[in-house]
């Protein structure tokens, strides 16, 4: 077990979120139940196989995504076959961090290629979990303070996965303000119900008020929202249901074509022009 833990500790825990979850549990290993200790020991070793298989795969073609999906399904199947699904509480985020880390494997090579194409020599384009910028706000204890030294702050929202760039704002009379400006924000769910959907709709509104050129996605294993509720009116760009079913149905495997569509949509967004009014006017006659 110690050798396995050393391998986990050697990983970049900012992108390997699932490995970080293992290490957090290992820190309080003695306080876990015998069943949880057994699960950690078996799962940590099996996780390394999942990690290594994805690290060795290079690229983001549909065939590569199929192979990544196969390794993901094998890891989930290992969890289910050993009855580890409910061994940890939902608050511990064990299962959701699997998909959060998988997002890194899925987009890693695409972002590396894009960084080369846009000459991002300063490594400004990043990916992984992040506190995403939503808006600035101004405050003061009274009118005099508002005139003399208004305080400026920034609101941010935790995102499971984002493609973003850090920004630093220097406003006269204040200290530097640091934030992460997302161009893509993804919320990962094991399942999503109506209450969760409403929260995600509010988050999408905030994220896009901070950057109207950002995309906001939900990536969930199963879908629990009433089918009469149509989220198309919201500012969520898409909800990807990886197993194409509700939780109470027979659980399907994760489908690679859903992940391919997710990556293709994001690739198009990152490579296209976001604002070119002259071209839209002269070539298409459409401004928006």
Coordinates of C-alpha atoms in Angstrom, one line a residue:
X1 CA 0.0 0.0 0.0
X2 CA 2.9 2.4 0.8
X3 CA 4.3 2.0 -2.7
X4 CA 0.9 2.7 -4.2
X5 CA 0.5 5.9 -2.1
X6 CA 4.0 7.1 -3.1
X7 CA 3.0 6.8 -6.8
X8 CA -0.2 8.8 -6.1
X9 CA 1.8 11.5 -4.3
X10 CA 4.0 11.9 -7.3
X11 CA 1.1 13.0 -9.5
X12 CA 0.0 16.5 -10.2
X13 CA -3.0 16.7 -7.8
X14 CA -4.4 19.8 -9.4
X15 CA -5.4 17.7 -12.5
X16 CA -5.5 14.2 -10.9
X17 CA -8.5 15.0 -8.7
X18 CA -9.3 11.4 -8.1
X19 CA -5.8 10.6 -6.9
X20 CA -6.1 13.6 -4.5
X21 CA -9.4 12.1 -3.2
X22 CA -7.5 8.8 -2.4
X23 CA -4.8 10.7 -0.6
X24 CA -7.3 12.7 1.5
X25 CA -8.9 9.4 2.6
X26 CA -5.6 7.8 3.3
X27 CA -4.7 10.6 5.7
X28 CA -7.5 9.4 7.9
X29 CA -7.1 5.7 7.1
X30 CA -7.1 4.6 10.7
X31 CA -10.5 6.3 11.3
X32 CA -12.1 4.5 8.3
X33 CA -14.2 1.3 8.7
X34 CA -12.6 -2.0 7.8
X35 CA -14.7 -2.1 4.7
X36 CA -13.6 1.3 3.6
X37 CA -9.9 0.5 4.4
X38 CA -10.2 -2.7 2.2
X39 CA -11.8 -0.6 -0.6
X40 CA -9.1 2.0 -0.5
X41 CA -6.4 -0.6 -0.7
X42 CA -8.0 -2.4 -3.7
X43 CA -9.2 0.7 -5.5
X44 CA -6.0 2.6 -5.3
X45 CA -4.1 -0.2 -7.1
X46 CA -6.9 -0.5 -9.7
X47 CA -6.9 3.3 -10.1
X48 CA -3.3 3.3 -11.1
X49 CA -4.1 0.9 -14.0
X50 CA -6.8 3.3 -15.1
X51 CA -4.4 6.3 -14.8
X52 CA -1.6 4.6 -16.7
X53 CA -3.8 3.4 -19.5
X54 CA -5.0 7.0 -20.1
X55 CA -1.6 8.6 -19.8
X56 CA -0.2 6.2 -22.4
X57 CA -3.0 7.1 -24.9
X58 CA -2.0 10.1 -27.0
X59 CA -4.5 12.2 -29.0
X60 CA -8.2 12.9 -29.1
X61 CA -9.4 11.1 -32.2
X62 CA -12.7 9.2 -31.9
X63 CA -10.7 5.9 -31.8
X64 CA -8.6 7.2 -28.9
X65 CA -11.7 8.4 -27.1
X66 CA -13.2 4.9 -27.5
X67 CA -10.1 3.4 -25.9
X68 CA -10.3 6.0 -23.0
X69 CA -14.0 5.2 -22.6
X70 CA -13.2 1.5 -22.4
X71 CA -10.7 2.0 -19.6
X72 CA -13.3 4.2 -17.8
X73 CA -16.0 1.6 -18.1
X74 CA -13.5 -1.1 -16.8
X75 CA -12.8 1.0 -13.7
X76 CA -16.4 1.6 -13.0
X77 CA -17.1 -2.1 -13.5
X78 CA -14.4 -3.0 -11.0
X79 CA -16.1 -0.7 -8.5
X80 CA -19.5 -2.2 -9.1
X81 CA -18.4 -5.9 -9.1
X82 CA -16.7 -5.4 -5.7
X83 CA -19.8 -3.6 -4.3
X84 CA -17.8 -0.4 -3.7
X85 CA -20.4 1.9 -5.1
X86 CA -21.8 2.9 -1.7
X87 CA -18.8 2.3 0.5
X88 CA -18.1 6.1 0.7
X89 CA -20.7 8.8 1.4
X90 CA -21.7 11.2 -1.4
X91 CA -20.1 14.0 0.5
X92 CA -16.7 12.4 0.1
X93 CA -17.0 13.0 -3.7
X94 CA -15.3 9.7 -4.5
X95 CA -17.3 8.8 -7.6
X96 CA -17.7 12.4 -9.0
X97 CA -13.9 12.8 -8.9
X98 CA -13.5 9.9 -11.3
X99 CA -15.2 11.9 -14.1
X100 CA -13.5 15.2 -13.0
X101 CA -10.1 13.5 -13.6
X102 CA -11.3 11.8 -16.8
X103 CA -12.0 15.3 -18.2
X104 CA -8.3 16.1 -17.9
X105 CA -7.3 12.9 -19.8
X106 CA -10.0 13.7 -22.5
X107 CA -8.9 17.3 -23.2
X108 CA -5.1 17.2 -22.3
X109 CA -3.8 16.6 -25.8
X110 CA -6.3 18.9 -27.5
X111 CA -5.2 21.8 -25.2
X112 CA -1.5 21.0 -25.8
X113 CA -2.1 21.3 -29.6
X114 CA -4.1 24.5 -29.3
X115 CA -1.4 26.1 -27.1
X116 CA 1.1 25.4 -29.8
X117 CA -1.2 26.8 -32.5
X118 CA -1.8 30.1 -30.6
X119 CA 1.8 30.4 -29.5
X120 CA 0.9 30.2 -25.8
X121 CA 4.6 30.3 -24.7
X122 CA 3.7 31.8 -21.3
X123 CA 1.4 28.8 -20.5
X124 CA -1.7 31.0 -19.9
X125 CA -4.2 28.4 -21.1
X126 CA -4.9 25.9 -18.4
X127 CA -7.3 23.1 -17.6
X128 CA -8.6 21.4 -14.5
X129 CA -10.7 22.3 -11.5
X130 CA -10.8 26.0 -10.9
X131 CA -12.5 28.9 -9.1
X132 CA -14.1 30.6 -12.1
X133 CA -14.6 34.3 -12.4
X134 CA -18.3 35.5 -12.4
X135 CA -18.2 39.3 -11.7
X136 CA -16.6 42.2 -9.8
X137 CA -18.5 44.1 -7.1
X138 CA -18.0 47.4 -5.2
X139 CA -18.7 48.0 -1.6
X140 CA -18.2 50.7 1.0
X141 CA -19.4 51.3 4.6
X142 CA -20.8 54.7 3.8
X143 CA -20.9 57.5 1.2
X144 CA -17.6 59.0 2.3
X145 CA -15.8 55.7 2.1
X146 CA -17.4 55.1 -1.3
X147 CA -15.9 58.4 -2.5
X148 CA -12.5 58.1 -0.8
X149 CA -11.7 54.4 -1.1
X150 CA -14.4 52.1 -2.6
X151 CA -13.6 48.5 -2.0
X152 CA -13.6 46.2 -5.0
X153 CA -13.9 42.4 -4.8
X154 CA -14.4 39.5 -7.2
X155 CA -17.0 36.7 -7.1
X156 CA -15.9 33.3 -8.2
X157 CA -17.6 29.9 -8.5
X158 CA -16.0 26.5 -8.0
X159 CA -16.0 24.5 -11.2
X160 CA -15.3 20.8 -11.4
X161 CA -13.5 21.3 -14.6
X162 CA -12.6 24.3 -16.7
X163 CA -10.5 25.5 -19.6
X164 CA -9.4 28.9 -18.5
X165 CA -6.7 31.6 -18.2
X166 CA -5.7 33.3 -15.0
X167 CA -6.2 37.1 -15.1
X168 CA -4.8 39.9 -12.9
X169 CA -6.5 43.2 -12.6
X170 CA -4.9 46.3 -11.2
X171 CA -7.5 49.0 -10.4
X172 CA -6.3 52.4 -9.1
X173 CA -6.5 52.6 -5.3
X174 CA -6.8 48.9 -4.8
X175 CA -4.6 45.8 -4.6
X176 CA -4.3 43.4 -7.5
X177 CA -7.3 41.2 -8.1
X178 CA -6.6 37.7 -9.3
X179 CA -9.2 35.4 -10.9
X180 CA -9.6 32.6 -13.5
X181 CA -11.5 33.4 -16.6
X182 CA -13.1 30.3 -18.1
X183 CA -13.7 29.7 -21.9
X184 CA -15.3 26.4 -21.0
X185 CA -16.8 25.4 -17.7
X186 CA -18.0 21.8 -17.0
X187 CA -20.0 20.5 -14.1
X188 CA -19.6 16.8 -13.5
X189 CA -22.4 14.8 -11.9
X190 CA -23.1 11.2 -11.0
X191 CA -26.7 12.1 -11.7
X192 CA -28.7 15.3 -12.0
X193 CA -32.1 16.0 -10.6
X194 CA -34.4 19.0 -10.9
X195 CA -32.9 20.8 -7.9
X196 CA -29.4 20.3 -9.2
X197 CA -30.4 21.5 -12.6
X198 CA -31.8 24.7 -11.2
X199 CA -28.5 25.3 -9.4
X200 CA -26.6 24.7 -12.6
X201 CA -28.8 27.1 -14.6
X202 CA -28.0 29.8 -12.1
X203 CA -24.3 29.0 -12.3
X204 CA -24.4 29.1 -16.1
X205 CA -25.9 32.6 -15.9
X206 CA -23.2 33.8 -13.6
X207 CA -20.3 32.3 -15.6
X208 CA -21.6 33.7 -18.9
X209 CA -22.2 37.2 -17.4
X210 CA -18.4 37.2 -16.6
X211 CA -17.4 36.0 -20.1
X212 CA -20.2 35.8 -22.7
X213 CA -17.8 33.8 -25.0
X214 CA -17.6 30.9 -22.5
X215 CA -19.4 27.6 -22.9
X216 CA -21.2 25.9 -20.0
X217 CA -21.8 22.1 -19.9
X218 CA -23.2 19.5 -17.5
X219 CA -21.6 16.1 -17.9
X220 CA -23.6 13.5 -15.9
X221 CA -23.7 9.7 -15.8
X222 CA -27.6 9.6 -15.6
X223 CA -30.5 12.0 -15.8
X224 CA -33.2 12.3 -13.1
X225 CA -35.0 15.4 -14.2
X226 CA -38.7 15.1 -15.2
X227 CA -38.8 14.8 -19.0
X228 CA -41.4 17.6 -19.1
X229 CA -38.8 20.0 -17.9
X230 CA -36.9 21.4 -20.9
X231 CA -33.6 23.1 -20.0
X232 CA -33.3 24.5 -23.6
X233 CA -34.4 27.9 -22.3
X234 CA -31.4 28.2 -20.0
X235 CA -27.9 29.4 -20.7
X236 CA -26.5 25.8 -20.4
X237 CA -25.0 24.9 -23.7
X238 CA -25.6 21.2 -23.4
X239 CA -26.3 18.4 -20.9
X240 CA -24.4 15.3 -21.8
X241 CA -25.8 12.1 -20.3
X242 CA -23.0 9.6 -20.6
X243 CA -25.1 6.4 -19.9
X244 CA -28.1 7.7 -22.0
X245 CA -30.5 6.6 -19.3
X246 CA -32.1 7.4 -15.9
X247 CA -30.6 6.0 -12.8
X248 CA -33.6 3.7 -12.1
X249 CA -33.2 2.1 -15.5
X250 CA -30.8 -0.7 -16.3
X251 CA -27.4 1.0 -16.1
X252 CA -25.8 1.2 -19.5
X253 CA -22.1 1.6 -20.0
X254 CA -20.7 5.1 -20.7
X255 CA -21.0 5.7 -24.4
X256 CA -17.9 7.0 -26.2
X257 CA -20.0 8.8 -28.9
X258 CA -21.3 11.2 -26.2
X259 CA -17.8 12.1 -25.1
X260 CA -16.7 12.5 -28.8
X261 CA -19.5 15.0 -29.3
X262 CA -18.5 16.9 -26.2
X263 CA -14.9 17.1 -27.3
X264 CA -15.8 18.0 -30.9
X265 CA -18.1 20.9 -29.7
X266 CA -15.4 22.3 -27.5
X267 CA -12.7 22.0 -30.2
X268 CA -14.9 23.9 -32.6
X269 CA -15.4 26.6 -30.0
X270 CA -11.8 27.0 -29.1
X271 CA -10.7 27.2 -32.8
X272 CA -13.3 29.4 -34.2
X273 CA -13.6 33.2 -34.2
X274 CA -15.7 34.4 -31.3
X275 CA -16.3 37.9 -32.5
X276 CA -15.8 39.1 -36.1
X277 CA -18.7 41.5 -36.9
X278 CA -17.3 42.6 -40.3
X279 CA -17.0 39.0 -41.6
X280 CA -20.5 38.1 -40.3
X281 CA -21.9 41.2 -42.0
X282 CA -20.3 40.9 -45.4
X283 CA -20.4 37.2 -45.8
X284 CA -23.5 36.1 -44.0
X285 CA -25.7 39.2 -43.4
X286 CA -26.1 37.9 -39.8
X287 CA -24.5 39.7 -36.9
X288 CA -25.1 37.3 -34.0

